[in-house]
PDB file of C-alpha atoms and ligand atoms in Angstrom:
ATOM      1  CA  UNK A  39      20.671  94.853  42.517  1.00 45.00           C
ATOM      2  CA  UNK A  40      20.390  96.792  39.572  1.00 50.00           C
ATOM      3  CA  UNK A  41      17.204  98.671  39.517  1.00 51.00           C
ATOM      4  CA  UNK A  42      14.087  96.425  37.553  1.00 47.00           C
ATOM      5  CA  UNK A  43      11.327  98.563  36.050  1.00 47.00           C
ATOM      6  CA  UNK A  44       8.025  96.267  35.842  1.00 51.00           C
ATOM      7  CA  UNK A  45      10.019  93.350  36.143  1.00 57.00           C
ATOM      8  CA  UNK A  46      12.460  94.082  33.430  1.00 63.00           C
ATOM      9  CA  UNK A  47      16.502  95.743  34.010  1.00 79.00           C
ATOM     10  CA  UNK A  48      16.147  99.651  33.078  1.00 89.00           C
ATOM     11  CA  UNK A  49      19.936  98.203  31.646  1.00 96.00           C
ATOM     12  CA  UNK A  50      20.547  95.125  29.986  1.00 97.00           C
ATOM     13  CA  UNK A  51      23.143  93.263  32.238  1.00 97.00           C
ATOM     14  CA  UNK A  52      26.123  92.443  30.347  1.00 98.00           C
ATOM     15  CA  UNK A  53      28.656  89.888  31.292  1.00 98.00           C
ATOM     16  CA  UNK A  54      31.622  89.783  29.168  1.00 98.00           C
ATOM     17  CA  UNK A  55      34.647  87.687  29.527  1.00 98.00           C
ATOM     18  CA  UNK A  56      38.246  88.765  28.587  1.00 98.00           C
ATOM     19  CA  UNK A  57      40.302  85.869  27.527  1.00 98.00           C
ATOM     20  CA  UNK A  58      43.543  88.082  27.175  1.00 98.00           C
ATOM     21  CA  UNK A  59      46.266  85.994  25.709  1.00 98.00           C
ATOM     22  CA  UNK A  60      44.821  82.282  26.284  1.00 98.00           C
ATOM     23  CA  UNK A  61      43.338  79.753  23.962  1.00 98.00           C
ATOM     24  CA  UNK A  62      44.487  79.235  20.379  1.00 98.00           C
ATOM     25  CA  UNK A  63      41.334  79.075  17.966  1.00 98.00           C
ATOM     26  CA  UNK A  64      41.014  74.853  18.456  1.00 98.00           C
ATOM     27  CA  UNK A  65      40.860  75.491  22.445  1.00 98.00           C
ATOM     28  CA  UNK A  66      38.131  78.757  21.283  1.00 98.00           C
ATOM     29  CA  UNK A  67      36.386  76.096  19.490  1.00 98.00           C
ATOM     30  CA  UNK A  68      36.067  74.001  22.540  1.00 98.00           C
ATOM     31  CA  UNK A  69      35.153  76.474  24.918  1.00 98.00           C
ATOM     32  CA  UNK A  70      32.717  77.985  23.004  1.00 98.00           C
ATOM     33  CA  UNK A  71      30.927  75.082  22.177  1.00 98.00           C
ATOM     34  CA  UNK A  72      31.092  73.844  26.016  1.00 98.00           C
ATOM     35  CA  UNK A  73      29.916  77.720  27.211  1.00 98.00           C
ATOM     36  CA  UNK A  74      27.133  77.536  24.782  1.00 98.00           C
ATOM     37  CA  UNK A  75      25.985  73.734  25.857  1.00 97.00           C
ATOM     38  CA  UNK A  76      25.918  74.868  29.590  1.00 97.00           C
ATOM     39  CA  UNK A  77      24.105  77.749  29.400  1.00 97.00           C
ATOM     40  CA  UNK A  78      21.803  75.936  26.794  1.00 96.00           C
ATOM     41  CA  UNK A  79      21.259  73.473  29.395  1.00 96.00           C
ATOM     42  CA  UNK A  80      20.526  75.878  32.329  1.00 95.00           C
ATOM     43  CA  UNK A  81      18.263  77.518  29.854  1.00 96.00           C
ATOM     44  CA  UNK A  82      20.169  81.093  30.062  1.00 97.00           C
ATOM     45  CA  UNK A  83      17.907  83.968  28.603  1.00 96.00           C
ATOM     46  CA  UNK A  84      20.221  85.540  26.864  1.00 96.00           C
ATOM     47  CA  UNK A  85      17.703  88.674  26.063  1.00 95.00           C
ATOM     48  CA  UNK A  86      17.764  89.284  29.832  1.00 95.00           C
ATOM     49  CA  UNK A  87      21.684  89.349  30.545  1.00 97.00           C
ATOM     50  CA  UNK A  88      23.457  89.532  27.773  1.00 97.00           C
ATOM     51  CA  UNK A  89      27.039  87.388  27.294  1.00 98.00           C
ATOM     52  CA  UNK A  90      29.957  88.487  25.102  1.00 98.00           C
ATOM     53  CA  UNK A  91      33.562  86.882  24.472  1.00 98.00           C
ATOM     54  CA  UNK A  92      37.083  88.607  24.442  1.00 99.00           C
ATOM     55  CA  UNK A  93      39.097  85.940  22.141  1.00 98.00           C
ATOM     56  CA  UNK A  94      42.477  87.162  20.911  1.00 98.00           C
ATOM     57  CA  UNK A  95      42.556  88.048  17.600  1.00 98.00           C
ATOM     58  CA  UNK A  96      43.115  84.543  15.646  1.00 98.00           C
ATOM     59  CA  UNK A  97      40.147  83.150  17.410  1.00 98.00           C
ATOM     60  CA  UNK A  98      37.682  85.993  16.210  1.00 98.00           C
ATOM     61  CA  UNK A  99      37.240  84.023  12.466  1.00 98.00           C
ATOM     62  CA  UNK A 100      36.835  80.090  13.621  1.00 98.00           C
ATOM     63  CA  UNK A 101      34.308  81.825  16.695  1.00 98.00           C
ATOM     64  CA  UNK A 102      32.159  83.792  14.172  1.00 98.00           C
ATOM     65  CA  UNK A 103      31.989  80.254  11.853  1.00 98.00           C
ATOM     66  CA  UNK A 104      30.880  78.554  14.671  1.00 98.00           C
ATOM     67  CA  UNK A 105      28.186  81.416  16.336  1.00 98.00           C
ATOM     68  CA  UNK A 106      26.607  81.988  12.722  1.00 98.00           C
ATOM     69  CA  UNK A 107      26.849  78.751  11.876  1.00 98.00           C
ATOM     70  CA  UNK A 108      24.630  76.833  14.949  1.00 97.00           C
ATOM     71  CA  UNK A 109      23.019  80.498  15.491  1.00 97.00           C
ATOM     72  CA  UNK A 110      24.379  81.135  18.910  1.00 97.00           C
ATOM     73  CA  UNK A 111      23.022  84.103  20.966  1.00 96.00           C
ATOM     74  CA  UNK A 112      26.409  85.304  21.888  1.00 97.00           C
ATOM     75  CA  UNK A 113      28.327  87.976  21.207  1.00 98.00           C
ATOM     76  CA  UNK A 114      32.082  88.248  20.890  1.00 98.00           C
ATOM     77  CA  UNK A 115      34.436  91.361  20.050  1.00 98.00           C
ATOM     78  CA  UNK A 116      38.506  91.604  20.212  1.00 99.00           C
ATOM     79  CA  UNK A 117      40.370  92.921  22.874  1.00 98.00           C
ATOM     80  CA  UNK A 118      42.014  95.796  21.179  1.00 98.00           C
ATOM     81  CA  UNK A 119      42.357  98.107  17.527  1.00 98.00           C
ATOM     82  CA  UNK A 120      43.867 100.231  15.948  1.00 98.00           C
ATOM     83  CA  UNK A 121      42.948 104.305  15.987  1.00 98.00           C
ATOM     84  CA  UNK A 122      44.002 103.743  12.298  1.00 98.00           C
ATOM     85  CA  UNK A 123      41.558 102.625   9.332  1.00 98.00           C
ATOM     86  CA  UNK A 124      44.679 100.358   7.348  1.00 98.00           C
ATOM     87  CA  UNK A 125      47.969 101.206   6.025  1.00 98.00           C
ATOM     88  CA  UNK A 126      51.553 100.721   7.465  1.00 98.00           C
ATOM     89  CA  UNK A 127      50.647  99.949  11.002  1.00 98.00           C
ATOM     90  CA  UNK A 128      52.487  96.387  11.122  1.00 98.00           C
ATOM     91  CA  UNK A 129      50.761  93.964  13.881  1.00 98.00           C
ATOM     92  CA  UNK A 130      47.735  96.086  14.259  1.00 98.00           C
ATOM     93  CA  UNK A 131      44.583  95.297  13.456  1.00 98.00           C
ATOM     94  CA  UNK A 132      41.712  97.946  11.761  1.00 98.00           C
ATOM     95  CA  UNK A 133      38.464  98.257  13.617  1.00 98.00           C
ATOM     96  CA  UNK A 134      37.031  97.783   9.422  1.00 98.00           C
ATOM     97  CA  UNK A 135      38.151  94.273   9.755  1.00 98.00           C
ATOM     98  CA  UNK A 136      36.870  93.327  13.412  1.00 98.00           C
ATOM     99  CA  UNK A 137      33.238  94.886  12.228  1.00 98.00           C
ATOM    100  CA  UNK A 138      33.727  92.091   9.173  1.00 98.00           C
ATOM    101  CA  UNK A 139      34.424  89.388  11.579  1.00 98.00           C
ATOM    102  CA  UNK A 140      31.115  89.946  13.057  1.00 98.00           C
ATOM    103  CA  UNK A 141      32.612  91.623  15.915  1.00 98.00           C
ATOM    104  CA  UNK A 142      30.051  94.078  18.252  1.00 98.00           C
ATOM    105  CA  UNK A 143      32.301  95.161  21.010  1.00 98.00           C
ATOM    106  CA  UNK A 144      35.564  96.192  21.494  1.00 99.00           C
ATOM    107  CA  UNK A 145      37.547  96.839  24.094  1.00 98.00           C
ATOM    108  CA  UNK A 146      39.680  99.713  24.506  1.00 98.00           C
ATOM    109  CA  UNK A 147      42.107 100.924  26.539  1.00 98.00           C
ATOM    110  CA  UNK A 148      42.640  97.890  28.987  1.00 98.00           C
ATOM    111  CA  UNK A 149      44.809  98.527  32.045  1.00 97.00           C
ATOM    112  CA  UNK A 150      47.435  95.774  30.132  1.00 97.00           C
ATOM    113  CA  UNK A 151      47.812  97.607  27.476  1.00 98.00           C
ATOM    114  CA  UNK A 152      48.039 101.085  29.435  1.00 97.00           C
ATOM    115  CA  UNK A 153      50.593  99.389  31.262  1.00 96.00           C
ATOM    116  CA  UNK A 154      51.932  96.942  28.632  1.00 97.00           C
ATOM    117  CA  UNK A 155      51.887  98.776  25.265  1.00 97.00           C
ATOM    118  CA  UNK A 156      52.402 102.396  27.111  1.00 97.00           C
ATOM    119  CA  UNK A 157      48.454 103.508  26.101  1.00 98.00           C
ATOM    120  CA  UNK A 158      47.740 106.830  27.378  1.00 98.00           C
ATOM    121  CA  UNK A 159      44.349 108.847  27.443  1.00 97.00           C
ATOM    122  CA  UNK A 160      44.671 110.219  23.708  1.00 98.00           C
ATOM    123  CA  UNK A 161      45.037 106.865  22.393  1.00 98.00           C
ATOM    124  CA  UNK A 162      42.313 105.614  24.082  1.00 98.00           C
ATOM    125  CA  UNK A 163      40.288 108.588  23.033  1.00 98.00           C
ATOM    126  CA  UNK A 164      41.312 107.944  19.151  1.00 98.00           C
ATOM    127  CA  UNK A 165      40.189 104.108  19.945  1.00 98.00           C
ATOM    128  CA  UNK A 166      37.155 104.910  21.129  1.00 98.00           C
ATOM    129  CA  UNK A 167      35.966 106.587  17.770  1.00 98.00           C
ATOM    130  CA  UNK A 168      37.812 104.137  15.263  1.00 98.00           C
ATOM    131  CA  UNK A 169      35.609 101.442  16.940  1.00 98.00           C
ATOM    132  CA  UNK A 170      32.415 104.005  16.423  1.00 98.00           C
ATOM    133  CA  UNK A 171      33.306 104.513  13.149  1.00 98.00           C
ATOM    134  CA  UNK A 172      33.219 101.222  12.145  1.00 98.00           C
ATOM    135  CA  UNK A 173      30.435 100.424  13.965  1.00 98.00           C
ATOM    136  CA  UNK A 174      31.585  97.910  17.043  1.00 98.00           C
ATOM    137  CA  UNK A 175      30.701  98.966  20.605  1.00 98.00           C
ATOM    138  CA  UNK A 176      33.839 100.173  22.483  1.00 98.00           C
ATOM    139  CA  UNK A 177      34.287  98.858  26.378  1.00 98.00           C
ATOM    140  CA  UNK A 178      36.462 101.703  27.559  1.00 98.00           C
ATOM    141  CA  UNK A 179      38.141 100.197  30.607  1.00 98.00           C
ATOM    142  CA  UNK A 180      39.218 102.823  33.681  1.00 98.00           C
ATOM    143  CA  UNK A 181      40.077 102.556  36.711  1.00 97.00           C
ATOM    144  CA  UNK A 182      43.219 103.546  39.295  1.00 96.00           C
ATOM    145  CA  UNK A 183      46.279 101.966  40.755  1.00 95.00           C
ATOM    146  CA  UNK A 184      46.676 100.869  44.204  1.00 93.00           C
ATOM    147  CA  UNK A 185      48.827 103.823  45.003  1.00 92.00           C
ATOM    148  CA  UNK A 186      45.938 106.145  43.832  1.00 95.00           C
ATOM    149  CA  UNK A 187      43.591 103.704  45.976  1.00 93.00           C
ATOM    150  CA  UNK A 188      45.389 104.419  48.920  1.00 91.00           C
ATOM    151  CA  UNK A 189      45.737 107.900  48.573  1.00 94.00           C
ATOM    152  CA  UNK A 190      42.046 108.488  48.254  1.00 95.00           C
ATOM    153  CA  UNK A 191      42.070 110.029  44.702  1.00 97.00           C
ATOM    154  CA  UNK A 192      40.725 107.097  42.925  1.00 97.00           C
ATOM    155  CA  UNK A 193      37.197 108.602  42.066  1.00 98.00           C
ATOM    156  CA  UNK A 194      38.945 111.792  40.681  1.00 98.00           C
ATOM    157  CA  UNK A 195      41.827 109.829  38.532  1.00 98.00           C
ATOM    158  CA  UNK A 196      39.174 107.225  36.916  1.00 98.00           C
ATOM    159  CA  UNK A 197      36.618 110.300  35.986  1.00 98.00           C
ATOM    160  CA  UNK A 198      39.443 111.768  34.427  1.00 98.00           C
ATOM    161  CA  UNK A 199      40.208 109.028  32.513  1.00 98.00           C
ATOM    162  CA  UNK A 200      36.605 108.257  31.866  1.00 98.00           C
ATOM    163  CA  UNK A 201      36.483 112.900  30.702  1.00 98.00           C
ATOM    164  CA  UNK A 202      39.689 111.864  28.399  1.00 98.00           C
ATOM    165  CA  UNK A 203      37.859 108.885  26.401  1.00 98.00           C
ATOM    166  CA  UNK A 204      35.119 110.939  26.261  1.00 98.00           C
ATOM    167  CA  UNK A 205      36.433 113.856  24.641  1.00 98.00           C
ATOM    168  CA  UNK A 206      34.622 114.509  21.604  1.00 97.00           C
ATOM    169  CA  UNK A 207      32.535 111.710  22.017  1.00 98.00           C
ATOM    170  CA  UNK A 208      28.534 112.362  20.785  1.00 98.00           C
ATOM    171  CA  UNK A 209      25.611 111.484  23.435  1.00 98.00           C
ATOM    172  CA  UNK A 210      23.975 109.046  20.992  1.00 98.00           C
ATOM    173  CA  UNK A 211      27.488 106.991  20.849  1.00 98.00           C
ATOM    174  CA  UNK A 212      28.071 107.222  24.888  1.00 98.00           C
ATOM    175  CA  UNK A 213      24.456 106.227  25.452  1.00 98.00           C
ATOM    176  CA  UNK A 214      25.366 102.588  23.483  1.00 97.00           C
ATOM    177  CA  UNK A 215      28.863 102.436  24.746  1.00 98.00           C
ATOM    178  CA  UNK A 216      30.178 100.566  27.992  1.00 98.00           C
ATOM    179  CA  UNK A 217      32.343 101.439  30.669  1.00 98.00           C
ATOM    180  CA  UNK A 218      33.742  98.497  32.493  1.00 98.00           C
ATOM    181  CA  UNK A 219      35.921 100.118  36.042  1.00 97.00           C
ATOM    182  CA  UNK A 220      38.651  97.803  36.455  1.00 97.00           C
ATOM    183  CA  UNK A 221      41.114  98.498  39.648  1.00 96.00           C
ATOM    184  CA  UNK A 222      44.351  97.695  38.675  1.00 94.00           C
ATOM    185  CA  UNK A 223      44.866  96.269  42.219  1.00 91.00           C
ATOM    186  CA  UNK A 224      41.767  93.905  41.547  1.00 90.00           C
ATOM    187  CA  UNK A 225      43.177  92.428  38.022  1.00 88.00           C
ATOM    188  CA  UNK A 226      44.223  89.107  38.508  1.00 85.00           C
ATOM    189  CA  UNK A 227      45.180  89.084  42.171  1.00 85.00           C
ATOM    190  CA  UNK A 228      42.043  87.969  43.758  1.00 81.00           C
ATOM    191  CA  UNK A 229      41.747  91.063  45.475  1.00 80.00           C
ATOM    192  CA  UNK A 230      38.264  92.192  44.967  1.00 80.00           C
ATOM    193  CA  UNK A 231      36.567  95.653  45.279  1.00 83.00           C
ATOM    194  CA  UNK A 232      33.931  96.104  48.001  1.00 89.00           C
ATOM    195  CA  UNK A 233      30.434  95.801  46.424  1.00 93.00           C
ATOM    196  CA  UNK A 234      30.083  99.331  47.867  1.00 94.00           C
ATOM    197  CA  UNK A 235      33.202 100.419  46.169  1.00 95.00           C
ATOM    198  CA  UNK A 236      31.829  99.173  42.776  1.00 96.00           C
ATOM    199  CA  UNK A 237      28.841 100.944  43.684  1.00 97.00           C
ATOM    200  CA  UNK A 238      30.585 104.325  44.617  1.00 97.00           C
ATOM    201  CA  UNK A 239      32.972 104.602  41.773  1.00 97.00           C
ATOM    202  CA  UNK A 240      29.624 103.624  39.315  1.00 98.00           C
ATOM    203  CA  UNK A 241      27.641 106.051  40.478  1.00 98.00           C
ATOM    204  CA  UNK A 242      30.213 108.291  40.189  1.00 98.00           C
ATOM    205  CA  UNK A 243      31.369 107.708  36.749  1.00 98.00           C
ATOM    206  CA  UNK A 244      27.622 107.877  35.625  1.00 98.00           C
ATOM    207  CA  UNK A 245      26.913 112.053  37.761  1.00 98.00           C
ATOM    208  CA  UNK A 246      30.193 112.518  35.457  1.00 98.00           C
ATOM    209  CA  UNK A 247      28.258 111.160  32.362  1.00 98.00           C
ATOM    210  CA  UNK A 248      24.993 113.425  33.220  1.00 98.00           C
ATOM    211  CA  UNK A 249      27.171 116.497  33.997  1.00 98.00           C
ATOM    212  CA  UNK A 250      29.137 115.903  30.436  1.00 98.00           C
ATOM    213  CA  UNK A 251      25.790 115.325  28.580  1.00 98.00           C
ATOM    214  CA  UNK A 252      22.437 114.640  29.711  1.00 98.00           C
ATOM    215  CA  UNK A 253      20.414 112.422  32.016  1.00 97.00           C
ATOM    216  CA  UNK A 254      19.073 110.040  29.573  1.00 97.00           C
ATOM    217  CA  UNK A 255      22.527 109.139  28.415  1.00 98.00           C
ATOM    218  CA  UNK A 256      23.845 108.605  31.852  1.00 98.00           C
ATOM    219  CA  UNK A 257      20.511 106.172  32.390  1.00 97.00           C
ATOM    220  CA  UNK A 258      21.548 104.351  29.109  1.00 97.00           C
ATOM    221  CA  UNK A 259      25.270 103.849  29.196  1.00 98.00           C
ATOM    222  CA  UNK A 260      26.090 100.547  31.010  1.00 98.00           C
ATOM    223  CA  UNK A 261      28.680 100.230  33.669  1.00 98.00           C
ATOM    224  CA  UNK A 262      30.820  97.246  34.406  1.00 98.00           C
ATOM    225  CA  UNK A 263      33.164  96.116  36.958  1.00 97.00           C
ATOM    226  CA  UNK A 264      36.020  93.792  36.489  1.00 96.00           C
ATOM    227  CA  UNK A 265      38.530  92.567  38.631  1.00 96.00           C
ATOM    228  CA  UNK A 266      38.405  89.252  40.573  1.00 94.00           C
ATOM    229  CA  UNK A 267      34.961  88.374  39.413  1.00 96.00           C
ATOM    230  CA  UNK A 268      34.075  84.795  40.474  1.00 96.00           C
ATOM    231  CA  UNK A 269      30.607  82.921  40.548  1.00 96.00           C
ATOM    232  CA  UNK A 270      31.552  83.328  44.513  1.00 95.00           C
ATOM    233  CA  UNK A 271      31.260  87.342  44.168  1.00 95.00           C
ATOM    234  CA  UNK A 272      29.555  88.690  41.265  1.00 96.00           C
ATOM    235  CA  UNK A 273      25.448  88.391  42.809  1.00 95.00           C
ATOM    236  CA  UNK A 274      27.396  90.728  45.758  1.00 95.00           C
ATOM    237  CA  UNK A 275      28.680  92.898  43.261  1.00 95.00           C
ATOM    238  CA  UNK A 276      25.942  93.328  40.795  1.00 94.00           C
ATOM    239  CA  UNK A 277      24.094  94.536  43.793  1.00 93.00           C
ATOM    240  CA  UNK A 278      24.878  97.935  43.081  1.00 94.00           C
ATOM    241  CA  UNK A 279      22.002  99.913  41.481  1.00 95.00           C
ATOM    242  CA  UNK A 280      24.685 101.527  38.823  1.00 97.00           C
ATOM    243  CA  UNK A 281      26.698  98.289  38.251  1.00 97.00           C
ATOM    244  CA  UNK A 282      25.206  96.666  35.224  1.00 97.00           C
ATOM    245  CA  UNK A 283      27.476  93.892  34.434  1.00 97.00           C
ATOM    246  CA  UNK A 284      31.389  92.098  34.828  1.00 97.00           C
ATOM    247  CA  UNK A 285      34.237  92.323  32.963  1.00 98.00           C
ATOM    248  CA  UNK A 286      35.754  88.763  33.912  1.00 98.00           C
ATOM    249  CA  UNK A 287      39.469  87.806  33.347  1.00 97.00           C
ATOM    250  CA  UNK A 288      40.540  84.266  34.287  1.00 97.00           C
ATOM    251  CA  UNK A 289      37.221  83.076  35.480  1.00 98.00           C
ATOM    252  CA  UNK A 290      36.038  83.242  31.865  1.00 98.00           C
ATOM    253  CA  UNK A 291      38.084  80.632  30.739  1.00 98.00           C
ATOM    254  CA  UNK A 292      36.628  77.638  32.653  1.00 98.00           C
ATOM    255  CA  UNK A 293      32.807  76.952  30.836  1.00 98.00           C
ATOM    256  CA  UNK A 294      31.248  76.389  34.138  1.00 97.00           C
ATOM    257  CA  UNK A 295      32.518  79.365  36.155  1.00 97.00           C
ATOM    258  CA  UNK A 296      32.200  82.082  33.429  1.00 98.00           C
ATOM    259  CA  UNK A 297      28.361  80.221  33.298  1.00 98.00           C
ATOM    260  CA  UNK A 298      27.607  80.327  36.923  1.00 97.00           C
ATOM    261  CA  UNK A 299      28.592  84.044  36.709  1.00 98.00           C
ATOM    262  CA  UNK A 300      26.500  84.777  33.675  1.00 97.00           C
ATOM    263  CA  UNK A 301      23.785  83.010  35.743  1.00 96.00           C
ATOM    264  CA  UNK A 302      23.906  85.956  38.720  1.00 92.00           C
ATOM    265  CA  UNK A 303      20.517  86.355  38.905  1.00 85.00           C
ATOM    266  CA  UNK A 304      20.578  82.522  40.312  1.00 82.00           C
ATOM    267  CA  UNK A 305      22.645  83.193  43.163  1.00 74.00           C
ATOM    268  CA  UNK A 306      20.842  86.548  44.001  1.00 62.00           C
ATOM    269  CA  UNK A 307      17.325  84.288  44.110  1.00 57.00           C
ATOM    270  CA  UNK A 308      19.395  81.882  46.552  1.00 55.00           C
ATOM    271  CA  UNK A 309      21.608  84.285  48.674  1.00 50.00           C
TER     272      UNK A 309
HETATM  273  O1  13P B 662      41.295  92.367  33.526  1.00 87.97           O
HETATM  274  C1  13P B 662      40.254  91.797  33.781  1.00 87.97           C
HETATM  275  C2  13P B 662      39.194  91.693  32.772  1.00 87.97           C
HETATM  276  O2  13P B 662      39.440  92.556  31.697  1.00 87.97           O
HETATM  277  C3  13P B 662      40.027  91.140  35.086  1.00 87.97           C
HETATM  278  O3  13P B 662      40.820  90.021  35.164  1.00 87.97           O
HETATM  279  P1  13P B 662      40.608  88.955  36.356  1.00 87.97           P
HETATM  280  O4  13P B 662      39.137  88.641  36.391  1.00 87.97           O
HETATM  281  O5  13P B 662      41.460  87.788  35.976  1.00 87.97           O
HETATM  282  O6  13P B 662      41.038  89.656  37.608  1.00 87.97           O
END
């Protein structure tokens, strides 16, 4: 498990669930509302592992109505933005106008829309510091194919993704930011990494982090994995000393999964 100084996580866990393109902003309503009365009742400490919803974008306004207005202790963010401030970008959406929704993460570069949308490592790169500039948290998602799995040059391609996002980047700014590893093998097909493959390619990805800046950010930036995360895995996963939270797909959208995951500790006390 991660490592606990005098009782507390030197990292705050994060769990964060990625809705992608499910739920209109009625079904947001309803799942938010349901997420925060079964967590409520299992009397979640949200200080100690911290939660955070992926909505698609016309969710974001009806979930910040409701978290402001019954003060709810979670976070939410969108899954993408644009590098660009505002202008003739038709169907994006400006980083300016997430940060007004309340937003505090976003996540960038997602293996969908490298895949999808044709993002490469620049993009991601300009992402990363629109969403700094306007203040939300980036997620920068990495993480290799199952061709680059099998070869064995997984470690090298996501650290060069991870050196790419990074480019330019200040050490305050990586220090606050998130990386969240996702194998594109692992996304969505029940395949799940190894504990001790979540493990390696953390503790990887954070020696790149020291070696690019300095030891205090690599101790501060938080690393998640995501891929196949289920209430069944995640206490095995968070195991790892560097792994600091999930990045959670379709377990996110059922209230009582995406809560028995939040609630790893639970399973780690019962294992
Ligand atoms: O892509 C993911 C989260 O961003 C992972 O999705 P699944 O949990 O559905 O595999």
């Amino acid at each position: 498990m991660t490592t606990k100084n005098n009782g507390a996580y030197v990292r705050t866990p994060l769990i964060a669930g990625n809705w992608k393109m499910n739920l209109d902003h009625q079904q947001a309503v309803t799942l938010v509302q349901k997420l925060s009365w079964t967590l409520n009742d299992a009397r979640h400490d949200f200080d100690e592992v911290e939660v955070a919803i992926f909505p698609p974008f016309t969710d974001l306004r009806s979930v910040q109505t409701l978290v402001m207005g019954d003060k709810l202790p979670l976070r939410y963010g969108a899954q993408d933005l644009s590098p660009e401030d505002s202008g003739a970008y038709t169907g994006d959406i400006s980083g300016a106008f997430l940060a007004k929704l309340g937003c505090s993460y976003v996540l960038v570069g997602h293996s969908e829309r490298r895949s999808i949308h044709g993002e490469d490592d620049a993009l991601v790169q300009r992402k990363t510091q629109a969403a700094l500039k306007h203040g939300l948290t980036p997620i920068i998602c990495i993480g290799e194919g199952l061709e680059t799995r099998q070869a064995g040059d997984h470690i090298e391609f996501t650290l060069s993704q991870l050196t790419a996002a990074l480019h330019g980047i200040e050490a305050k700014d990586v220090a606050e930011a998130v990386i969240a590893y996702e194998p594109v093998w692992a996304i969505g097909t029940g395949e799940v990494a190894g504990p001790e493959d979540a493990q390696e390619m953390c503790a990887a990805l954070r020696a790149r982090i020291k070696e690019l800046y300095d030891a205090e950010t690599a101790k501060s930036v938080r690393l998640l994995y995501g891929g196949s995360v289920k209430a069944a895995n995640v206490a095995s996963i968070l195991r790892g000393r560097d792994v600091d939270g999930a990045l959670v797909g379709g377990a996110s959208l059922d209230e009582a999964e995406f809560a028995n995951i939040v609630r790893f500790e639970h399973h780690l006390l019962t294992d």
